[in-house]
Tab-separated table of C-alpha atoms in Angstrom:
chain	number	residue	atom	x	y	z
D	487	UNK	CA	10.325	21.657	21.887
D	488	UNK	CA	9.013	18.787	19.757
D	489	UNK	CA	7.323	19.914	16.529
D	490	UNK	CA	5.193	17.952	14.084
D	491	UNK	CA	4.660	18.613	10.412
D	492	UNK	CA	1.103	19.324	9.369
D	493	UNK	CA	0.699	19.060	5.616
D	494	UNK	CA	-3.055	19.512	5.298
D	495	UNK	CA	-6.206	20.245	7.269
D	496	UNK	CA	-8.305	18.818	8.859
D	497	UNK	CA	-5.622	17.029	10.923
D	498	UNK	CA	-5.870	14.560	13.801
D	499	UNK	CA	-3.013	12.706	15.468
D	500	UNK	CA	-2.280	10.303	18.326
D	501	UNK	CA	0.790	11.159	20.434
D	502	UNK	CA	2.420	8.972	23.099
D	503	UNK	CA	2.502	11.233	26.199
D	504	UNK	CA	5.491	9.305	27.577
D	505	UNK	CA	7.795	9.814	24.598
D	506	UNK	CA	6.090	12.683	22.726
D	507	UNK	CA	6.206	10.500	19.611
D	508	UNK	CA	3.610	10.929	16.899
D	509	UNK	CA	2.166	7.406	16.718
D	510	UNK	CA	-0.566	7.927	14.093
D	511	UNK	CA	-2.095	10.737	12.075
D	512	UNK	CA	-4.728	11.401	9.453
D	513	UNK	CA	-5.140	14.650	7.578
D	514	UNK	CA	-6.623	16.303	4.531
D	515	UNK	CA	-9.858	14.328	4.277
D	516	UNK	CA	-12.727	15.785	2.269
D	517	UNK	CA	-16.484	15.408	1.906
D	518	UNK	CA	-15.877	13.061	-1.022
D	519	UNK	CA	-13.443	10.972	1.030
D	520	UNK	CA	-14.440	11.686	4.645
D	521	UNK	CA	-13.225	10.444	7.992
D	522	UNK	CA	-16.447	9.830	9.894
D	523	UNK	CA	-16.819	9.613	13.655
D	524	UNK	CA	-17.616	5.911	13.346
D	525	UNK	CA	-14.492	5.266	11.278
D	526	UNK	CA	-12.310	7.178	13.735
D	527	UNK	CA	-13.816	5.316	16.706
D	528	UNK	CA	-12.970	2.002	15.009
D	529	UNK	CA	-9.423	3.189	14.192
D	530	UNK	CA	-8.934	4.389	17.776
D	531	UNK	CA	-10.271	1.119	19.202
D	532	UNK	CA	-7.928	-0.886	16.996
D	533	UNK	CA	-5.012	1.369	17.991
D	534	UNK	CA	-5.791	0.966	21.703
D	535	UNK	CA	-5.982	-2.818	21.310
D	536	UNK	CA	-2.399	-2.813	19.953
D	537	UNK	CA	-0.928	-0.224	22.332
D	538	UNK	CA	-1.163	-0.102	26.114
D	539	UNK	CA	0.441	1.835	28.964
D	540	UNK	CA	1.112	-1.583	30.511
D	541	UNK	CA	3.726	-2.157	27.792
D	542	UNK	CA	6.936	-0.184	27.170
D	543	UNK	CA	6.801	2.489	24.445
D	544	UNK	CA	7.367	1.299	20.881
D	545	UNK	CA	8.360	3.218	17.794
D	546	UNK	CA	5.493	3.927	15.365
D	547	UNK	CA	5.381	1.954	12.146
D	548	UNK	CA	6.257	4.532	9.503
D	549	UNK	CA	7.325	4.666	5.879
D	550	UNK	CA	9.369	7.847	5.260
D	551	UNK	CA	9.068	9.475	1.819
D	552	UNK	CA	10.874	12.818	1.322
D	553	UNK	CA	10.781	13.472	5.033
D	554	UNK	CA	7.028	12.955	5.501
D	555	UNK	CA	4.996	10.100	6.768
D	556	UNK	CA	3.629	8.256	3.727
D	557	UNK	CA	0.769	6.936	5.854
D	558	UNK	CA	-0.531	10.483	6.186
D	559	UNK	CA	-1.468	10.713	2.511
D	560	UNK	CA	-2.264	7.188	1.373
D	561	UNK	CA	-2.859	6.529	-2.283
D	562	UNK	CA	-5.594	4.058	-1.366
D	563	UNK	CA	-8.037	3.858	1.498
D	564	UNK	CA	-7.167	1.094	3.922
D	565	UNK	CA	-9.810	-1.448	4.918
D	566	UNK	CA	-10.352	0.047	8.358
D	567	UNK	CA	-11.289	3.390	6.772
D	568	UNK	CA	-14.133	1.889	4.754
D	569	UNK	CA	-17.674	2.032	6.028
D	570	UNK	CA	-19.288	-1.179	7.230
D	571	UNK	CA	-21.424	-1.321	4.074
D	572	UNK	CA	-18.335	-0.825	1.865
D	573	UNK	CA	-16.501	-3.585	3.743
D	574	UNK	CA	-19.466	-5.917	3.236
D	575	UNK	CA	-19.524	-5.123	-0.493
D	576	UNK	CA	-15.775	-5.738	-0.730
D	577	UNK	CA	-16.171	-9.067	1.055
D	578	UNK	CA	-18.973	-10.110	-1.333
D	579	UNK	CA	-16.859	-9.136	-4.353
D	580	UNK	CA	-13.891	-11.094	-3.008
D	581	UNK	CA	-16.053	-14.162	-2.355
D	582	UNK	CA	-17.401	-14.040	-5.925
D	583	UNK	CA	-13.847	-13.926	-7.281
D	584	UNK	CA	-12.971	-16.966	-5.210
D	585	UNK	CA	-16.189	-18.878	-5.969
D	586	UNK	CA	-14.312	-21.472	-8.052
D	587	UNK	CA	-11.527	-21.893	-5.540
D	588	UNK	CA	-11.686	-25.326	-3.899
D	589	UNK	CA	-9.715	-23.994	-0.933
D	590	UNK	CA	-12.255	-21.340	0.054
D	591	UNK	CA	-11.380	-20.687	3.683
D	592	UNK	CA	-15.001	-20.195	4.736
D	593	UNK	CA	-16.226	-23.568	3.525
D	594	UNK	CA	-17.177	-25.902	6.326
D	595	UNK	CA	-16.569	-29.619	6.096
D	596	UNK	CA	-19.725	-31.471	7.018
D	597	UNK	CA	-18.143	-34.926	6.804
D	598	UNK	CA	-17.502	-35.067	10.532
D	599	UNK	CA	-19.349	-38.311	11.275
D	600	UNK	CA	-17.224	-41.010	12.857
D	601	UNK	CA	-17.903	-44.500	11.506
D	602	UNK	CA	-16.643	-47.493	13.439
D	603	UNK	CA	-16.444	-50.748	11.528
D	604	UNK	CA	-17.077	-53.837	13.616
D	605	UNK	CA	-17.030	-57.559	12.914
D	606	UNK	CA	-19.085	-60.235	14.638
D	607	UNK	CA	-15.874	-62.164	15.306
D	608	UNK	CA	-14.228	-59.405	17.354
D	609	UNK	CA	-13.103	-60.303	20.863
D	610	UNK	CA	-13.493	-57.948	23.806
D	611	UNK	CA	-11.086	-58.427	26.736
D	612	UNK	CA	-12.193	-57.036	30.117
D	613	UNK	CA	-9.988	-56.737	33.227
D	614	UNK	CA	-10.941	-57.329	36.855
D	615	UNK	CA	-12.370	-53.804	37.206
D	616	UNK	CA	-14.793	-54.362	34.304
D	617	UNK	CA	-12.660	-52.098	32.103
D	618	UNK	CA	-12.294	-52.915	28.388
D	619	UNK	CA	-8.580	-53.326	27.718
D	620	UNK	CA	-8.583	-54.835	24.239
D	621	UNK	CA	-10.795	-55.389	21.242
D	622	UNK	CA	-9.312	-58.064	18.999
D	623	UNK	CA	-10.343	-59.966	15.931
D	624	UNK	CA	-10.099	-63.563	16.992
D	625	UNK	CA	-6.315	-63.561	17.539
D	626	UNK	CA	-4.317	-64.317	20.650
D	627	UNK	CA	-2.800	-60.817	20.747
D	628	UNK	CA	-3.652	-58.721	23.822
D	629	UNK	CA	-3.035	-55.131	24.858
D	630	UNK	CA	-1.710	-53.819	28.141
D	631	UNK	CA	-4.351	-52.697	30.653
D	632	UNK	CA	-5.157	-49.001	30.855
D	633	UNK	CA	-3.012	-47.369	33.541
D	634	UNK	CA	-4.293	-45.066	36.266
D	635	UNK	CA	-2.481	-42.149	34.602
D	636	UNK	CA	-4.251	-42.798	31.323
D	637	UNK	CA	-7.577	-42.992	33.158
D	638	UNK	CA	-6.922	-39.618	34.805
D	639	UNK	CA	-6.046	-38.104	31.429
D	640	UNK	CA	-9.381	-39.253	30.037
D	641	UNK	CA	-11.222	-37.618	32.956
D	642	UNK	CA	-9.620	-34.191	32.443
D	643	UNK	CA	-12.092	-31.548	31.219
D	644	UNK	CA	-11.510	-30.135	27.773
D	645	UNK	CA	-9.871	-26.737	27.472
D	646	UNK	CA	-11.796	-23.801	26.037
D	647	UNK	CA	-9.735	-24.028	22.835
D	648	UNK	CA	-10.668	-27.712	22.421
D	649	UNK	CA	-14.328	-27.026	23.170
D	650	UNK	CA	-14.920	-24.126	20.765
D	651	UNK	CA	-13.133	-25.791	17.838
D	652	UNK	CA	-15.650	-28.677	17.898
D	653	UNK	CA	-18.664	-26.662	19.086
D	654	UNK	CA	-21.727	-26.778	16.816
D	655	UNK	CA	-22.591	-23.169	15.970
D	656	UNK	CA	-25.240	-24.034	13.388
D	657	UNK	CA	-25.980	-22.215	10.152
D	658	UNK	CA	-25.993	-18.432	9.932
D	659	UNK	CA	-29.536	-17.241	10.730
D	660	UNK	CA	-31.577	-15.102	8.366
D	661	UNK	CA	-32.031	-11.407	9.110
D	662	UNK	CA	-34.713	-10.528	11.651
D	663	UNK	CA	-35.491	-8.528	14.772
D	664	UNK	CA	-33.892	-11.142	17.056
D	665	UNK	CA	-30.692	-11.264	14.997
D	666	UNK	CA	-27.423	-9.485	15.837
D	667	UNK	CA	-25.006	-8.568	13.048
D	668	UNK	CA	-21.364	-8.563	14.168
D	669	UNK	CA	-18.184	-7.558	12.339
D	670	UNK	CA	-15.016	-9.403	13.381
D	671	UNK	CA	-11.445	-8.434	12.592
D	672	UNK	CA	-9.390	-11.633	12.550
D	673	UNK	CA	-5.798	-11.836	13.873
D	674	UNK	CA	-4.485	-11.847	10.286
D	675	UNK	CA	-6.323	-8.600	9.492
D	676	UNK	CA	-9.210	-10.120	7.543
D	677	UNK	CA	-12.704	-8.938	8.365
D	678	UNK	CA	-15.685	-11.250	8.649
D	679	UNK	CA	-19.319	-10.218	8.992
D	680	UNK	CA	-21.819	-12.707	10.416
D	681	UNK	CA	-25.283	-12.742	11.923
D	682	UNK	CA	-25.959	-14.449	15.271
D	683	UNK	CA	-29.062	-14.899	17.367
D	684	UNK	CA	-29.260	-12.308	20.111
D	685	UNK	CA	-29.746	-15.031	22.737
D	686	UNK	CA	-26.591	-16.875	21.594
D	687	UNK	CA	-23.784	-16.753	24.132
D	688	UNK	CA	-20.520	-14.935	23.490
D	689	UNK	CA	-18.951	-18.405	23.356
D	690	UNK	CA	-20.665	-18.927	19.986
D	691	UNK	CA	-18.698	-15.957	18.607
D	692	UNK	CA	-15.505	-17.471	20.051
D	693	UNK	CA	-16.374	-20.755	18.312
D	694	UNK	CA	-17.019	-19.006	14.986
D	695	UNK	CA	-13.629	-17.249	15.164
D	696	UNK	CA	-11.846	-20.483	16.137
D	697	UNK	CA	-13.440	-22.458	13.321
D	698	UNK	CA	-12.573	-19.707	10.799
D	699	UNK	CA	-8.820	-19.843	11.522
D	700	UNK	CA	-6.465	-22.747	10.806
D	701	UNK	CA	-4.126	-21.642	13.599
D	702	UNK	CA	-6.967	-21.554	16.109
D	703	UNK	CA	-8.113	-24.974	14.908
D	704	UNK	CA	-4.638	-26.237	15.809
D	705	UNK	CA	-4.997	-24.988	19.382
D	706	UNK	CA	-3.594	-21.437	19.235
D	707	UNK	CA	-5.398	-19.332	21.823
D	708	UNK	CA	-6.804	-15.869	21.168
D	709	UNK	CA	-8.727	-13.085	22.866
D	710	UNK	CA	-11.707	-11.055	21.697
D	711	UNK	CA	-12.131	-7.369	22.490
D	712	UNK	CA	-14.998	-4.989	21.750
D	713	UNK	CA	-16.151	-1.464	22.528
D	714	UNK	CA	-14.208	1.727	23.207
D	715	UNK	CA	-12.017	1.540	25.105
D	716	UNK	CA	-11.726	-2.137	24.103
D	717	UNK	CA	-12.811	-4.609	26.772
D	718	UNK	CA	-11.903	-8.283	27.045
D	719	UNK	CA	-14.957	-10.462	26.345
D	720	UNK	CA	-13.661	-13.611	28.069
D	721	UNK	CA	-15.306	-12.786	31.458
D	722	UNK	CA	-18.651	-12.563	29.615
D	723	UNK	CA	-18.230	-15.721	27.538
D	724	UNK	CA	-21.322	-17.398	29.036
D	725	UNK	CA	-23.434	-14.248	28.787
D	726	UNK	CA	-25.669	-13.559	25.795
D	727	UNK	CA	-24.812	-11.324	22.859
D	728	UNK	CA	-27.873	-9.208	23.716
D	729	UNK	CA	-26.860	-8.650	27.343
D	730	UNK	CA	-23.288	-7.762	26.343
D	731	UNK	CA	-24.505	-5.167	23.840
D	732	UNK	CA	-22.603	-6.727	20.931
D	733	UNK	CA	-25.305	-6.306	18.279
D	734	UNK	CA	-23.819	-4.154	15.505
D	735	UNK	CA	-20.450	-4.049	17.265
D	736	UNK	CA	-16.963	-4.422	15.812
D	737	UNK	CA	-14.945	-7.159	17.565
D	738	UNK	CA	-11.166	-7.539	17.316
D	739	UNK	CA	-9.519	-10.976	17.643
D	740	UNK	CA	-5.842	-11.146	18.662
D	741	UNK	CA	-3.525	-13.998	19.555
D	742	UNK	CA	-2.999	-14.215	23.296
């Protein structure tokens, strides 16, 4: 018979039914430092997003101290145990500490305009199909005509990753009745809170996540999940935030 140590009450644990392993536990919370239903639902959703019966069993991540799981009695409260308001306050405090940091990761670069310098003396060379094959500057140098393969490459539609990285999501709207506030847990564990218009599509949230991550900007793909049990939002990417019920939701982003 498999037994588990219980050091304090109340006690709640998650056990893998396939291996009988204790995967996670929390115990001994109090009224001063409670575990609310909302906090547990978020913890459970995050746990389910990282563990699936479609994958083989894995050993729990534990730190053993004198034969007990150190995670059961943490000295500090982890971020996912904070309330949404506490997380927002922590994010504001962190942003104030980094106010003088030139590398603030949430700053957006607005210098995206493309300027093309041209001279009146430039030559334009056109082939028999009325295709521009070279733009010169009065010299006798020419360029090779564009091949059919290169033409086909230019006609290919952009991937979702390419589209959302350059998508214009606009400024964050002010609070109001038609505004949805969403909390996003990034793949690196950071949490972002942002307001969107309720009639924005889910793709706008994808674009915000992509533009807030250097790895995503470089083409690394990711998935977004929300709800309990967590559901993949990609089939609803063209639907609105209102119709998908994402207002006030917690969304988890993970690399695919």
